[in-house]
Amino acid sequence: MNCFTCGSHYMVEATTIYVDKLESGILIVKNVPCKKCTQCGEEFFSMEVMKEIEKLSKMAEKMISEVMIIDYNRAA
């Protein structure tokens, strides 16, 4: 896989923090699996991971008061 931002061929498996601003607050998801460019640092999520994040966002929207932090490994 090439980086969509810089075109580098150096993508590595990594984890990151995903932050989403919801209507009712802010969702922070820790330990989200991604591919990260070693040249520019851009992070890319698989379709499977994005679907799981979407589920977590919908769940959080119903119960969040201001800030919610979720560990991807425990919630996915």
Coordinates of C-alpha atoms in Angstrom, one line a residue:
M1 CA 0.0 0.0 0.0
N2 CA 1.3 3.4 -0.9
C3 CA 0.6 6.5 1.2
F4 CA -2.2 8.6 -0.3
T5 CA -0.6 11.8 1.0
C6 CA 3.0 11.5 0.1
G7 CA 3.2 8.4 -2.1
S8 CA 5.7 6.6 0.1
H9 CA 5.9 2.8 0.0
Y10 CA 6.7 2.6 3.7
M11 CA 3.5 1.8 5.6
V12 CA 3.6 0.0 8.9
E13 CA 1.0 -1.5 11.2
A14 CA 0.4 0.7 14.2
T15 CA -2.2 1.9 16.6
T16 CA -3.5 5.5 17.1
I17 CA -6.0 7.6 18.9
Y18 CA -9.2 8.5 17.0
V19 CA -11.0 11.7 18.0
D20 CA -14.6 12.5 16.8
K21 CA -16.7 15.5 17.6
L22 CA -20.2 14.3 18.2
E23 CA -23.4 16.4 18.7
S24 CA -23.4 15.7 22.4
G25 CA -19.7 15.7 23.1
I26 CA -16.3 14.4 22.1
L27 CA -15.4 10.7 21.6
I28 CA -11.8 9.5 22.0
V29 CA -11.0 5.9 21.0
K30 CA -7.6 4.6 22.1
N31 CA -5.5 1.8 20.5
V32 CA -7.2 2.0 17.1
P33 CA -5.4 -0.3 14.5
C34 CA -4.1 1.6 11.5
K35 CA -1.5 1.7 8.8
K36 CA 0.9 4.6 9.3
C37 CA 3.3 6.2 6.8
T38 CA 6.8 6.2 8.2
Q39 CA 7.7 9.2 6.0
C40 CA 4.9 11.7 6.6
G41 CA 3.0 10.1 9.6
E42 CA -0.4 10.0 7.8
E43 CA -2.7 7.3 9.2
F44 CA -5.1 5.1 7.3
F45 CA -7.9 2.9 8.6
S46 CA -9.3 -0.2 7.1
M47 CA -13.0 -0.4 6.1
E48 CA -13.5 -2.9 8.9
V49 CA -12.0 -0.5 11.5
M50 CA -14.1 2.4 10.2
K51 CA -17.3 0.4 10.5
E52 CA -16.4 -0.5 14.1
I53 CA -15.6 3.2 14.9
E54 CA -19.0 4.2 13.3
K55 CA -20.8 1.7 15.7
L56 CA -18.9 3.1 18.7
S57 CA -19.8 6.7 17.7
K58 CA -23.5 5.8 17.4
M59 CA -23.4 4.1 20.8
A60 CA -21.5 7.0 22.4
E61 CA -23.9 9.6 20.9
K62 CA -26.7 8.0 22.9
M63 CA -24.8 8.1 26.3
I64 CA -22.1 10.7 26.2
S65 CA -22.4 13.8 28.3
E66 CA -19.3 15.6 27.3
V67 CA -16.2 13.4 26.8
M68 CA -16.1 9.6 26.4
I69 CA -12.9 7.6 26.1
I70 CA -13.1 4.0 24.8
D71 CA -10.4 1.4 24.3
Y72 CA -10.8 -0.1 20.9
N73 CA -9.4 -3.4 22.0
R74 CA -12.0 -3.8 24.7
A75 CA -15.0 -2.4 22.7
A76 CA -14.5 -3.8 19.2

